[in-house]
Coordinates of C-alpha atoms in Angstrom, one line a residue:
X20 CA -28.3 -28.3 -1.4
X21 CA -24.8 -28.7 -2.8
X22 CA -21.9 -27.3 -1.5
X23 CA -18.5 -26.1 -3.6
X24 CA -15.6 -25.8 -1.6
X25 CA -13.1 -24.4 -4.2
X26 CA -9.6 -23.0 -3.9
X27 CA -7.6 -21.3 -6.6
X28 CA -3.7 -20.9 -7.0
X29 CA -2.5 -18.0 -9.2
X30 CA 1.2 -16.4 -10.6
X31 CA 1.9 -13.0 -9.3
X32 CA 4.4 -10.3 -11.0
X33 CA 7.9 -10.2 -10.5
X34 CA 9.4 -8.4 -7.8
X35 CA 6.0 -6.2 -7.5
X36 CA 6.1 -5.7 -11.1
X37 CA 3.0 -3.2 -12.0
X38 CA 3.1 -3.5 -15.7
X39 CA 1.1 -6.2 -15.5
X40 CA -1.7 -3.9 -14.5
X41 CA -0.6 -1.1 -17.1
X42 CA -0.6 -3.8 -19.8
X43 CA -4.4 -4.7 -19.0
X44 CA -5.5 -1.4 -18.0
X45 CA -7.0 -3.9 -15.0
X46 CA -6.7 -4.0 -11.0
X47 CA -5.4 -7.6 -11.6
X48 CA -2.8 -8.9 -8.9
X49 CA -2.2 -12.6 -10.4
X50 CA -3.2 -14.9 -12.8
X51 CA -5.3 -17.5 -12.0
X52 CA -2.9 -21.2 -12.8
X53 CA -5.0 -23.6 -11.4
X54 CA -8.8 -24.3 -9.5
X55 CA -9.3 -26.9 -7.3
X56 CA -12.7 -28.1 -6.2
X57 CA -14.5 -30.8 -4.1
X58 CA -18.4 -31.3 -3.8
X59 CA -20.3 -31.8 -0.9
X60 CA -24.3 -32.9 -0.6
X61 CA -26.6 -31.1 2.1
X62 CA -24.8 -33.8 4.8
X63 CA -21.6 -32.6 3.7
X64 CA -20.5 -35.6 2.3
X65 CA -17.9 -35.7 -0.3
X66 CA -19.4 -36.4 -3.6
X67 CA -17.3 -35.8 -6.1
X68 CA -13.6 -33.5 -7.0
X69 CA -12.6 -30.8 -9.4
X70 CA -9.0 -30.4 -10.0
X71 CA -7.4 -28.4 -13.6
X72 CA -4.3 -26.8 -14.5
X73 CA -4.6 -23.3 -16.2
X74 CA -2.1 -22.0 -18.8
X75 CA -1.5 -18.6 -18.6
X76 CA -1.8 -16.0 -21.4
X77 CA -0.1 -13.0 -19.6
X78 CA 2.2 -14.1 -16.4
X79 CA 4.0 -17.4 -18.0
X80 CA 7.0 -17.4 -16.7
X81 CA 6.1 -18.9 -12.7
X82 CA 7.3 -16.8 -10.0
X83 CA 9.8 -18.2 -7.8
X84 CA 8.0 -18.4 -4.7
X85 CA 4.8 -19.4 -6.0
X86 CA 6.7 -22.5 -7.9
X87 CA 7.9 -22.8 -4.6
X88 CA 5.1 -22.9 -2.2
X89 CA 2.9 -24.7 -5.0
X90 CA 4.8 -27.3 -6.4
X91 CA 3.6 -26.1 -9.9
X92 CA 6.0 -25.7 -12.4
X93 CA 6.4 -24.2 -16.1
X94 CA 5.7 -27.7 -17.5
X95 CA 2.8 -28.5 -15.7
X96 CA 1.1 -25.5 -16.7
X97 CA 1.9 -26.3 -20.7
X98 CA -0.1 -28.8 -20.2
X99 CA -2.9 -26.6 -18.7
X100 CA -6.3 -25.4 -20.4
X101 CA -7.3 -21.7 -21.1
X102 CA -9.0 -20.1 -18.2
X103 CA -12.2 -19.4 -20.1
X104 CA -12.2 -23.2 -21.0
X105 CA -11.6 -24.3 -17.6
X106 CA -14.0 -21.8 -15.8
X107 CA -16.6 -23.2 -18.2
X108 CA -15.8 -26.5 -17.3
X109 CA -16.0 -25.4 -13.4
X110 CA -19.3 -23.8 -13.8
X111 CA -20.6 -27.1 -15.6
X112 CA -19.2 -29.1 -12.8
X113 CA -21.1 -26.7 -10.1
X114 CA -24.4 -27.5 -11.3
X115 CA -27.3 -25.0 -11.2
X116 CA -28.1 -25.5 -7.0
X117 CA -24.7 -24.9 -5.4
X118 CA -23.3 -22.8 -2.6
X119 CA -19.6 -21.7 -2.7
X120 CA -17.7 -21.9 0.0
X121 CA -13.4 -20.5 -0.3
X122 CA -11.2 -20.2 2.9
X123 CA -10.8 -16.0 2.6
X124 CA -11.9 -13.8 0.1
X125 CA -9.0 -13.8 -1.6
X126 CA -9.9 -16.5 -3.9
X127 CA -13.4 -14.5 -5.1
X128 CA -11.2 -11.4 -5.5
X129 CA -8.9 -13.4 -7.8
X130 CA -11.7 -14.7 -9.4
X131 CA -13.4 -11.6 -10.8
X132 CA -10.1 -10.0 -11.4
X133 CA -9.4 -13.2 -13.8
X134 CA -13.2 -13.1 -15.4
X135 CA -12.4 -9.0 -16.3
X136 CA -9.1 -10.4 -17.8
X137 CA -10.6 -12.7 -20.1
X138 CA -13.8 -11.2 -20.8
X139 CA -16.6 -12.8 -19.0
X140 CA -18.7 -11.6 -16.9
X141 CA -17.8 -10.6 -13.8
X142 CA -20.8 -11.5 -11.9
X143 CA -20.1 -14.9 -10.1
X144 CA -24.2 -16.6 -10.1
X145 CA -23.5 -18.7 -7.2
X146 CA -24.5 -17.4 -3.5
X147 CA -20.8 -17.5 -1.9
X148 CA -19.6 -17.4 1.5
X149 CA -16.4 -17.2 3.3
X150 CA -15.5 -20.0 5.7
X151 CA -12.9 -18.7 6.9
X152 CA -14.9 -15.4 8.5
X153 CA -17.2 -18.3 9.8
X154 CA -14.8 -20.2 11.5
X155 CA -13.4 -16.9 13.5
X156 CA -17.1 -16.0 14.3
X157 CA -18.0 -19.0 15.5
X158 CA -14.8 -20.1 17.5
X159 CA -13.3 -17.2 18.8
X160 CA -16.5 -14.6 18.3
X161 CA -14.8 -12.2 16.1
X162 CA -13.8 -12.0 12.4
X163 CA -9.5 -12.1 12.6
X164 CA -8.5 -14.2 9.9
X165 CA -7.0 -17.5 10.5
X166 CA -4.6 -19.6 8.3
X167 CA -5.7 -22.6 7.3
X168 CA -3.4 -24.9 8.9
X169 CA -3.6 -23.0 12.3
X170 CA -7.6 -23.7 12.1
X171 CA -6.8 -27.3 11.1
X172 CA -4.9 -27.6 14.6
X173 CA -7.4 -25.9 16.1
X174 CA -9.6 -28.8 15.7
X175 CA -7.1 -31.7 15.7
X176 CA -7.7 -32.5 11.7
X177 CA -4.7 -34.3 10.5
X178 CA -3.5 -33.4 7.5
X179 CA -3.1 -37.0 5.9
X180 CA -0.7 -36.9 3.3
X181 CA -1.7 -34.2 1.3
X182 CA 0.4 -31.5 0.8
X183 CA -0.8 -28.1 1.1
X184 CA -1.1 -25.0 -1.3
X185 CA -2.5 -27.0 -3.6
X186 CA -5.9 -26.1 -4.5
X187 CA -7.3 -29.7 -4.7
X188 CA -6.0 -30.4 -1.5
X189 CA -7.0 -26.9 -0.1
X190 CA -10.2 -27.2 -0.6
X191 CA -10.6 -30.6 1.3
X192 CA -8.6 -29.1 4.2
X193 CA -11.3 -26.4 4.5
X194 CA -14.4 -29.4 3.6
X195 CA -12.7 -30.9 6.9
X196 CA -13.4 -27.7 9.1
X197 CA -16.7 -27.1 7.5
X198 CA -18.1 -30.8 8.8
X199 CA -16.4 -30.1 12.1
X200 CA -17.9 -26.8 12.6
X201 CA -21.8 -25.9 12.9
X202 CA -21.8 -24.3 9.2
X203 CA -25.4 -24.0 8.8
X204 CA -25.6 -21.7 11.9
X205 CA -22.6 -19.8 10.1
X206 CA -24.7 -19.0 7.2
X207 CA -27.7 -18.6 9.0
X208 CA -25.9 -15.7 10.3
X209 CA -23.3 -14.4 7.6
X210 CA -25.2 -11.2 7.1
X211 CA -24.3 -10.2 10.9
X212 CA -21.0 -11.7 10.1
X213 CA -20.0 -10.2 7.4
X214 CA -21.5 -6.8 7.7
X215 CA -17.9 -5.1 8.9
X216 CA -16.0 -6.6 6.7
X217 CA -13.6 -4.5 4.2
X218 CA -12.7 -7.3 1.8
X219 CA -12.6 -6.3 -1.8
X220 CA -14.8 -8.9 -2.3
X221 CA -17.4 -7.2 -1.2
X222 CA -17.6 -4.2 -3.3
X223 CA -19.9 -3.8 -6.7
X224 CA -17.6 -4.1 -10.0
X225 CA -14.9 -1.8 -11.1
X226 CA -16.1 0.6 -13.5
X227 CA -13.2 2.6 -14.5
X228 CA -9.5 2.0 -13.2
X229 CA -6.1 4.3 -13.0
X230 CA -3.2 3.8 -12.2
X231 CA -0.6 6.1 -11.0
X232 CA 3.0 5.4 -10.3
X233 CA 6.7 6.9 -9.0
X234 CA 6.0 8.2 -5.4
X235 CA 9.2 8.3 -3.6
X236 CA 7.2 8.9 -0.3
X237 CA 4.0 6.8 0.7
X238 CA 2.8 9.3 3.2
X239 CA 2.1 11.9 0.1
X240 CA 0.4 9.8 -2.0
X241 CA -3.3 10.8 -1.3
X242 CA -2.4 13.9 -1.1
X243 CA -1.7 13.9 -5.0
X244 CA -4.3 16.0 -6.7
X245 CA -4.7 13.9 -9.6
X246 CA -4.5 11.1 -7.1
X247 CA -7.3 12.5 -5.4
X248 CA -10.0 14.2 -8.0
X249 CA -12.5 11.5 -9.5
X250 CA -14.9 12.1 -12.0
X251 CA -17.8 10.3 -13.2
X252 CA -17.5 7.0 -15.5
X253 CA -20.5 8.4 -17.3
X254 CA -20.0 12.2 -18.0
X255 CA -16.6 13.1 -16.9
X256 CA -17.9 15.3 -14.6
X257 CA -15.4 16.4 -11.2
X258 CA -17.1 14.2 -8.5
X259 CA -17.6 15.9 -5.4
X260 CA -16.0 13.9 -2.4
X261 CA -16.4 12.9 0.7
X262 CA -13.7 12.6 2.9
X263 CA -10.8 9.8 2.6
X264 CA -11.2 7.2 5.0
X265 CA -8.9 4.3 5.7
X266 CA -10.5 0.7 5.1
X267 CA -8.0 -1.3 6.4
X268 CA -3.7 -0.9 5.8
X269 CA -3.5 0.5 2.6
X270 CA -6.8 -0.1 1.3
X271 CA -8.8 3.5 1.8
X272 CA -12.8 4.6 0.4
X273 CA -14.4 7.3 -0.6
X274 CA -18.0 8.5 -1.7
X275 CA -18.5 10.8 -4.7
X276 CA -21.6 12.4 -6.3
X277 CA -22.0 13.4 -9.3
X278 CA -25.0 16.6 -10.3
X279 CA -26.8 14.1 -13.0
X280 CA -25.7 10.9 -11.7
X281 CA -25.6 10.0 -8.5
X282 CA -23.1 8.0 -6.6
X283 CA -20.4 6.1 -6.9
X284 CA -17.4 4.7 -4.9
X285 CA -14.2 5.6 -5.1
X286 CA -11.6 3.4 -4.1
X287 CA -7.7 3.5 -3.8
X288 CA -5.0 0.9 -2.9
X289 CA -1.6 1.8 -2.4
X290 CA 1.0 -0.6 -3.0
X291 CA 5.0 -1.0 -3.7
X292 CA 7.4 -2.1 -6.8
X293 CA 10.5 -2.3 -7.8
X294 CA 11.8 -0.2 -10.6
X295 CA 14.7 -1.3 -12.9
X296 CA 17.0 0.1 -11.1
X297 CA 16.1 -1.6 -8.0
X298 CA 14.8 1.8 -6.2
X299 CA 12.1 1.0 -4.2
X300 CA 8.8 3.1 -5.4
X301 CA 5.0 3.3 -4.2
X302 CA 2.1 3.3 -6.4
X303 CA -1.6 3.7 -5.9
X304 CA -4.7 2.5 -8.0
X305 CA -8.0 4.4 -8.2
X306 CA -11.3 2.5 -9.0
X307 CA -14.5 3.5 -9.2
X308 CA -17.8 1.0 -8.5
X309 CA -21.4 1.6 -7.9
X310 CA -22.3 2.8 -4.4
X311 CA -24.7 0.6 -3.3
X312 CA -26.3 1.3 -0.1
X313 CA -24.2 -1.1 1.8
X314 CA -21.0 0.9 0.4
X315 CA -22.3 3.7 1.8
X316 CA -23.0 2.2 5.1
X317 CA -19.4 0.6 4.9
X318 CA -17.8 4.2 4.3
X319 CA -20.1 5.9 7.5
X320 CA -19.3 3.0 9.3
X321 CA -15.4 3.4 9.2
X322 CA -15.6 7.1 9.0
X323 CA -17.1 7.1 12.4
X324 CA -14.6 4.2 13.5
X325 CA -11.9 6.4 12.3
X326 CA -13.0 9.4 14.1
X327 CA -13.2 7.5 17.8
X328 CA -9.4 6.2 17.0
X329 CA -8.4 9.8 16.3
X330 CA -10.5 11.1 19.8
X331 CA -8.7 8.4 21.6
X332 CA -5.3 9.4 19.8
X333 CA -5.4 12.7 20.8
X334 CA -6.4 12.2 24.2
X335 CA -3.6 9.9 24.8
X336 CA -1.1 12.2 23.0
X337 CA -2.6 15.0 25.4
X338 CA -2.3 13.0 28.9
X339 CA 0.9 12.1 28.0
X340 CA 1.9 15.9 27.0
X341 CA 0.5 17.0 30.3
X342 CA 2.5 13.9 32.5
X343 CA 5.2 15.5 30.1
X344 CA 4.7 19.0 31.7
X345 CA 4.4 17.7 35.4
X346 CA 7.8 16.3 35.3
X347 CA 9.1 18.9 33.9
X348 CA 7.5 21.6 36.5
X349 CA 8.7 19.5 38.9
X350 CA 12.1 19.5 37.4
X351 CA 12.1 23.2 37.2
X352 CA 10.6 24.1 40.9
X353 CA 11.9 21.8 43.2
X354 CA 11.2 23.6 46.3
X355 CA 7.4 24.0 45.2
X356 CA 6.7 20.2 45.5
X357 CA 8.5 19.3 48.7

């Protein structure tokens, strides 16, 4: 077996700029400017490294902070490849027989945003895994995310002099924890793992995608009728649907049916931007996937996690209202309680 430990670094919008995703009529967050890659044998064992610049076709001027934290500047990137060239050149590289392995989902989020953007197929044909979710399982017995460098202390890897944020160099860092930890029990047992996790990475393909923009209050966005009504992808019919639940921060699921087509999920993500005039507004995106069985064990799942954290809420909020009314008799009635 080979292993692919690959890392990707991408440009983002300006200052939460959402017309990048009006322009494409795509849930994309970034543009993918360069991959990184090393290869490991079944021993894990470095064999050989993967390392391109991508030039970008829609985000080309760099964002300050990601010129910043990458070291990657406008002139490197001129000298950069297309991303379809260099994805074919990556996939090459891979080989037929390879695992991937990325520290987070972000990276396979990224990825199929970036393979939508360009055209190709979405559908990454390698088995993947998250070695980051391993690591937390398998050192601390949860799933918490970790940052790289903190997990690097963890185990006393050094560094060396290799910078980080650099996707070359990323993706040794995480080939360092992936010798030092017992990865083959990790994957052994990534189904148990993974099984609770809300990453986007997780979910089947978009199918459709809106968009809808200037909410002056975030607590009203879901609330929005056309916010809220979804209709099938394949008929237009109003799908009938369950209720919202929250996934994780902004990030929220639901499940619609449709009379002559089943299921689907329904998806939203509310996020922030700044308009021209510098007012701070809230936006929201609504995508609709496939509802696979495992989306609808995800929603049930959460919906009954939700439902325990509103019990508990409420009993809390109603011990403290009647500790509340205690003091206050005693307040009132002195005499009573001597």
């Amino acid at each position: 077996m080979t292993y692919i430990i690959f890392d990707l670094e991408w440009n983002q919008p300006f200052a939460n700029d959402i017309s990048f995703m009006k322009r494409t009529g795509l849930p994309v967050s970034g543009e993918i400017i360069q991959i990184g890659a090393i290869k490991l044998d079944e021993n894990l064992e470095l064999v050989d490294t993967f390392n391109t610049f991508v030039k970008p076709q829609y985000l080309t001027r760099m964002h300050k902070h990601v010129e910043k934290l990458t070291h990657i500047s406008a002139s490197d990137l001129a000298m950069g490849v297309s991303f379809v060239q260099a994805y074919k050149d990556f996939e090459h590289w891979c080989g037929d027989d390879a695992v991937l392995l990325t520290w987070g989902s972000d990276d396979i989020v990224m990825l199929r945003e970036n393979l939508k953007l360009f055209g190709l197929p979405g559908t990454i044909k390698h088995t993947w895994y998250d070695a980051q979710l391993i690591f937390a399982y398998l050192q601390h017995g949860n799933t918490q995310q970790v940052a790289l460098s903190k997990a690097m202390e963890e185990l006393d890897i050094k560094q060396d002099e290799l910078n980080a944020h650099d996707a070359l160099n990323d993706s040794i860092f995480t080939g360092y924890i992936c010798k030092a930890i017992a990865l083959d029990q990790g994957i052994a047992q990534y189904e148990q793992i993974s099984k609770n996790t809300y990453s986007q990475a997780y979910f089947p393909e978009p199918i459709s995608f809106f968009i809808y923009e200037n909410f002056g209050d975030k607590r009203k966005v879901l609330h929005d009728n056309k916010v809220r009504r979804a209709h099938c992808p394949e008929c237009q019919s109003l799908l009938t649907t369950n209720k919202i639940q929250r996934l994780s921060g902004d990030k929220f699921l639901s499940i619609g049916r449709c009379p002559h087509h089943g299921l689907f999920g329904v998806h939203w993500r509310i996020g922030k931007y700044m308009k021209r005039n510098r007012e701070l507004s809230y936006y929201v995106t609504k995508t609709l996937t496939a509802a696979p069985p495992e989306l609808q064990n995800l929603y049930e799942e959460r919906a009954e996690l939700n439902r325990q954290k509103e019990e508990a809420y409420l009993a809390r909020m109603a011990a403290k209202q009647a500790e509340e009314d205690t003091k206050q008799q005693f307040i009132n009635n002195p005499d009573k309680n001597k």
